mmCIF file of C-alpha atoms in Angstrom:
data_model
loop_
_atom_site.group_PDB
_atom_site.id
_atom_site.type_symbol
_atom_site.label_atom_id
_atom_site.label_comp_id
_atom_site.label_asym_id
_atom_site.label_seq_id
_atom_site.Cartn_x
_atom_site.Cartn_y
_atom_site.Cartn_z
ATOM 1 C CA ALA A 230 -22.731 26.606 -47.535
ATOM 2 C CA ALA A 231 -24.363 29.606 -48.891
ATOM 3 C CA ALA A 232 -25.162 32.950 -46.933
ATOM 4 C CA PHE A 233 -28.751 34.429 -46.794
ATOM 5 C CA LEU A 234 -28.957 38.163 -45.955
ATOM 6 C CA GLY A 235 -32.226 39.727 -45.190
ATOM 7 C CA ASP A 236 -35.476 38.020 -45.500
ATOM 8 C CA SER A 237 -35.344 34.473 -47.070
ATOM 9 C CA HIS A 238 -38.759 33.387 -48.693
ATOM 10 C CA PHE A 239 -39.183 29.789 -49.518
ATOM 11 C CA VAL A 240 -43.195 29.980 -49.379
ATOM 12 C CA ASN A 241 -45.207 27.268 -51.439
ATOM 13 C CA VAL A 242 -41.919 26.080 -52.619
ATOM 14 C CA VAL A 243 -41.559 22.130 -53.707
ATOM 15 C CA PHE A 244 -38.117 20.813 -53.104
ATOM 16 C CA CYS A 245 -38.050 17.215 -54.958
ATOM 17 C CA ASP A 246 -34.657 16.516 -53.922
ATOM 18 C CA VAL A 247 -32.350 16.443 -50.977
ATOM 19 C CA VAL A 248 -32.018 20.263 -49.688
ATOM 20 C CA ASP A 249 -29.000 21.100 -47.827
ATOM 21 C CA PHE A 250 -29.037 24.557 -45.980
ATOM 22 C CA SER A 251 -26.250 23.387 -43.569
ATOM 23 C CA ALA A 252 -24.067 26.078 -42.510
ATOM 24 C CA SER A 253 -20.501 26.767 -43.545
ATOM 25 C CA THR A 254 -17.959 24.877 -41.425
ATOM 26 C CA ASP A 255 -15.452 27.037 -43.399
ATOM 27 C CA GLN A 256 -13.222 29.195 -40.742
ATOM 28 C CA ASP A 257 -12.858 31.601 -43.136
ATOM 29 C CA ALA A 258 -16.357 32.061 -43.895
ATOM 30 C CA PRO A 259 -17.852 35.659 -43.683
ATOM 31 C CA ALA A 260 -19.270 36.705 -40.359
ATOM 32 C CA GLY A 261 -23.148 35.806 -40.202
ATOM 33 C CA SER A 262 -22.965 33.116 -42.926
ATOM 34 C CA ARG A 263 -24.145 30.524 -40.703
ATOM 35 C CA GLY A 264 -27.446 32.247 -39.978
ATOM 36 C CA PHE A 265 -30.787 33.099 -41.493
ATOM 37 C CA GLN A 266 -32.189 36.476 -40.721
ATOM 38 C CA ARG A 267 -36.147 36.051 -40.936
ATOM 39 C CA ALA A 268 -36.678 32.689 -42.803
ATOM 40 C CA TYR A 269 -40.011 31.771 -44.338
ATOM 41 C CA PHE A 270 -40.667 28.132 -45.435
ATOM 42 C CA ILE A 271 -44.459 27.846 -44.955
ATOM 43 C CA GLY A 272 -46.280 25.884 -47.477
ATOM 44 C CA THR A 273 -43.094 24.496 -48.336
ATOM 45 C CA VAL A 274 -42.825 20.703 -49.265
ATOM 46 C CA PHE A 275 -39.726 18.665 -48.837
ATOM 47 C CA GLU A 276 -39.924 15.822 -50.563
ATOM 48 C CA LYS A 277 -36.330 14.427 -49.538
ATOM 49 C CA ARG A 278 -34.148 15.242 -46.606
ATOM 50 C CA ALA A 279 -34.212 18.668 -45.449
ATOM 51 C CA ILE A 280 -30.647 19.378 -43.807
ATOM 52 C CA PHE A 281 -30.076 22.659 -41.666
ATOM 53 C CA THR A 282 -27.152 21.239 -39.788
ATOM 54 C CA GLY A 283 -25.496 24.176 -37.800
ATOM 55 C CA ARG A 284 -27.482 27.055 -39.015
ATOM 56 C CA GLN A 285 -28.600 29.831 -36.729
ATOM 57 C CA PHE A 286 -32.157 31.367 -36.916
ATOM 58 C CA LEU A 287 -31.470 34.943 -35.854
ATOM 59 C CA ALA A 288 -35.056 36.147 -36.457
ATOM 60 C CA ALA A 289 -38.842 35.102 -36.993
ATOM 61 C CA THR A 290 -38.798 31.792 -38.981
ATOM 62 C CA ASP A 291 -41.908 29.901 -39.892
ATOM 63 C CA PHE A 292 -42.107 26.230 -40.969
ATOM 64 C CA GLY A 293 -45.928 26.325 -40.386
ATOM 65 C CA VAL A 294 -48.998 26.629 -42.398
ATOM 66 C CA LEU A 295 -49.441 29.237 -45.159
ATOM 67 C CA ARG A 296 -53.220 30.322 -44.374
ATOM 68 C CA GLY A 297 -55.639 30.417 -47.179
ATOM 69 C CA ASP A 298 -56.836 33.973 -46.533
ATOM 70 C CA ARG A 299 -56.370 34.865 -50.346
ATOM 71 C CA THR A 300 -59.747 34.245 -52.841
ATOM 72 C CA GLU A 301 -59.505 33.171 -56.391
ATOM 73 C CA ASN A 302 -62.918 33.645 -58.347
ATOM 74 C CA GLY A 303 -64.487 33.822 -54.894
ATOM 75 C CA VAL A 304 -63.126 30.779 -53.510
ATOM 76 C CA ARG A 305 -61.111 30.809 -50.600
ATOM 77 C CA SER A 306 -57.650 29.149 -51.194
ATOM 78 C CA PRO A 307 -57.003 26.254 -48.911
ATOM 79 C CA ASP A 308 -54.384 26.262 -45.979
ATOM 80 C CA LYS A 309 -51.125 24.549 -46.986
ATOM 81 C CA PRO A 310 -48.953 23.313 -44.326
ATOM 82 C CA ALA A 311 -45.030 22.769 -44.481
ATOM 83 C CA VAL A 312 -44.401 19.191 -45.239
ATOM 84 C CA PHE A 313 -41.368 16.981 -44.433
ATOM 85 C CA LYS A 314 -41.433 13.776 -46.190
ATOM 86 C CA ASP A 315 -38.348 12.421 -44.905
ATOM 87 C CA ILE A 316 -36.234 13.038 -41.697
ATOM 88 C CA PRO A 317 -35.339 16.693 -41.141
ATOM 89 C CA HIS A 318 -31.842 17.703 -39.660
ATOM 90 C CA PHE A 319 -31.677 20.567 -37.384
ATOM 91 C CA HIS A 320 -28.662 19.055 -35.318
ATOM 92 C CA GLY A 321 -26.617 21.887 -34.098
ATOM 93 C CA CYS A 322 -28.901 24.852 -34.757
ATOM 94 C CA LYS A 323 -29.662 27.678 -32.683
ATOM 95 C CA PHE A 324 -33.295 29.091 -32.772
ATOM 96 C CA HIS A 325 -34.580 32.151 -32.216
ATOM 97 C CA GLN A 326 -37.485 32.615 -29.875
ATOM 98 C CA ASN A 327 -40.002 33.604 -32.570
ATOM 99 C CA THR A 328 -39.638 30.196 -34.618
ATOM 100 C CA SER A 329 -42.791 28.030 -35.342
ATOM 101 C CA PHE A 330 -43.481 24.659 -36.740
ATOM 102 C CA ASP A 331 -47.239 25.197 -35.887
ATOM 103 C CA GLY A 332 -49.301 23.221 -38.387
ATOM 104 C CA ALA A 333 -46.044 21.689 -40.229
ATOM 105 C CA VAL A 334 -46.746 17.795 -41.452
ATOM 106 C CA PHE A 335 -44.046 15.396 -40.640
ATOM 107 C CA GLU A 336 -44.455 12.164 -42.790
ATOM 108 C CA THR A 337 -40.940 10.846 -41.866
ATOM 109 C CA PRO A 338 -40.017 7.237 -41.740
ATOM 110 C CA LEU A 339 -40.480 5.904 -38.057
ATOM 111 C CA ASP A 340 -37.097 4.692 -37.088
ATOM 112 C CA GLN A 341 -34.138 5.767 -34.441
ATOM 113 C CA GLU A 342 -32.641 8.256 -36.944
ATOM 114 C CA ALA A 343 -36.235 10.151 -37.051
ATOM 115 C CA ALA A 344 -36.220 9.769 -33.110
ATOM 116 C CA ARG A 345 -32.972 11.517 -32.643
ATOM 117 C CA SER A 346 -34.151 14.429 -35.081
ATOM 118 C CA PHE A 347 -37.175 14.959 -33.228
ATOM 119 C CA ARG A 348 -35.359 14.871 -29.942
ATOM 120 C CA THR A 349 -33.057 17.413 -31.134
ATOM 121 C CA LEU A 350 -36.335 19.586 -32.025
ATOM 122 C CA LYS A 351 -37.636 18.743 -28.748
ATOM 123 C CA LEU A 352 -34.698 19.928 -26.772
ATOM 124 C CA ALA A 353 -34.359 23.156 -28.855
ATOM 125 C CA MET A 354 -37.979 24.149 -28.017
ATOM 126 C CA GLU A 355 -37.253 23.048 -24.500
ATOM 127 C CA GLN A 356 -34.569 25.897 -24.392
ATOM 128 C CA LEU A 357 -37.092 28.393 -26.152
ATOM 129 C CA LYS A 358 -39.678 27.314 -23.586
ATOM 130 C CA ALA A 359 -41.902 26.664 -25.984
ATOM 131 C CA THR A 360 -44.074 24.197 -24.240
ATOM 132 C CA SER A 361 -46.570 23.205 -26.914
ATOM 133 C CA GLU A 362 -43.692 23.066 -29.689
ATOM 134 C CA GLU A 363 -41.624 20.858 -27.203
ATOM 135 C CA GLN A 364 -44.552 18.354 -26.508
ATOM 136 C CA ARG A 365 -45.304 18.034 -30.239
ATOM 137 C CA PHE A 366 -41.800 16.791 -30.802
ATOM 138 C CA PHE A 367 -41.985 14.650 -27.877
ATOM 139 C CA ARG A 368 -44.897 12.827 -29.022
ATOM 140 C CA LEU A 369 -43.204 12.595 -32.604
ATOM 141 C CA GLU A 370 -40.039 11.286 -30.990
ATOM 142 C CA MET A 371 -42.218 8.656 -29.121
ATOM 143 C CA LYS A 372 -44.023 7.410 -32.596
ATOM 144 C CA ALA A 373 -40.734 7.219 -34.135
ATOM 145 C CA GLU A 374 -39.275 4.968 -31.371
ATOM 146 C CA HIS A 375 -42.240 2.867 -30.979
ATOM 147 C CA PRO A 376 -41.195 0.132 -33.814
ATOM 148 C CA SER A 377 -38.075 -0.585 -32.368
ATOM 149 C CA LEU A 378 -39.089 -1.358 -28.767
ATOM 150 C CA PRO A 379 -38.839 -4.567 -27.191
ATOM 151 C CA LEU A 380 -42.480 -6.171 -27.259
ATOM 152 C CA ALA A 381 -43.472 -5.646 -23.588
ATOM 153 C CA ARG A 382 -42.286 -1.864 -23.997
ATOM 154 C CA ARG A 383 -43.931 -1.477 -27.383
ATOM 155 C CA TRP A 384 -47.447 -2.780 -25.806
ATOM 156 C CA LEU A 385 -47.127 -0.243 -23.039
ATOM 157 C CA SER A 386 -46.073 2.380 -25.578
ATOM 158 C CA GLY A 387 -48.889 1.589 -27.826
ATOM 159 C CA LEU A 388 -51.315 1.845 -24.807
ATOM 160 C CA TYR A 389 -49.864 5.141 -24.037
ATOM 161 C CA ALA A 390 -50.572 6.277 -27.560
ATOM 162 C CA VAL A 391 -53.959 5.074 -27.389
ATOM 163 C CA CYS A 392 -55.107 6.543 -24.300
ATOM 164 C CA SER A 393 -53.362 9.860 -24.355
ATOM 165 C CA ASP A 394 -51.507 10.335 -27.786
ATOM 166 C CA TYR A 395 -47.864 10.511 -25.803
ATOM 167 C CA GLY A 396 -49.390 12.743 -23.340
ATOM 168 C CA PHE A 397 -50.520 15.291 -26.013
#
């Protein structure tokens, strides 16, 4: 229930445990305590759950890739994606139109909970008219649902995945 004022930079951070950025549900919480202004999570690794439930992203937000445009001893540093190793929770969030998950890696378990989380992100990107992001989360949703489908539907889903990567 922390309040983040101004820019929040979590660039190249590794969160080894569950990280809970959910918004305060306290009715007496100060105005604006539910929101991030600019938030940067590029190159960040979430080893366990990343919970953002109820947060508002009020300005540019980036969960994408830290571009390796720096050089060290004449060697260009590699690009580092944001990595979610467990199911991210963005339920009830409000996203700014300048939100990016471009290049983020989702190594989440493939189950119904993951499918619901990806559906939440897909619907949020649909509201923003971010078509490529919406399609990406649709693909992740389909991959997460695949193992729990009845055999015939799982076979068709697998065929859809092989032929078109779920339309992507």
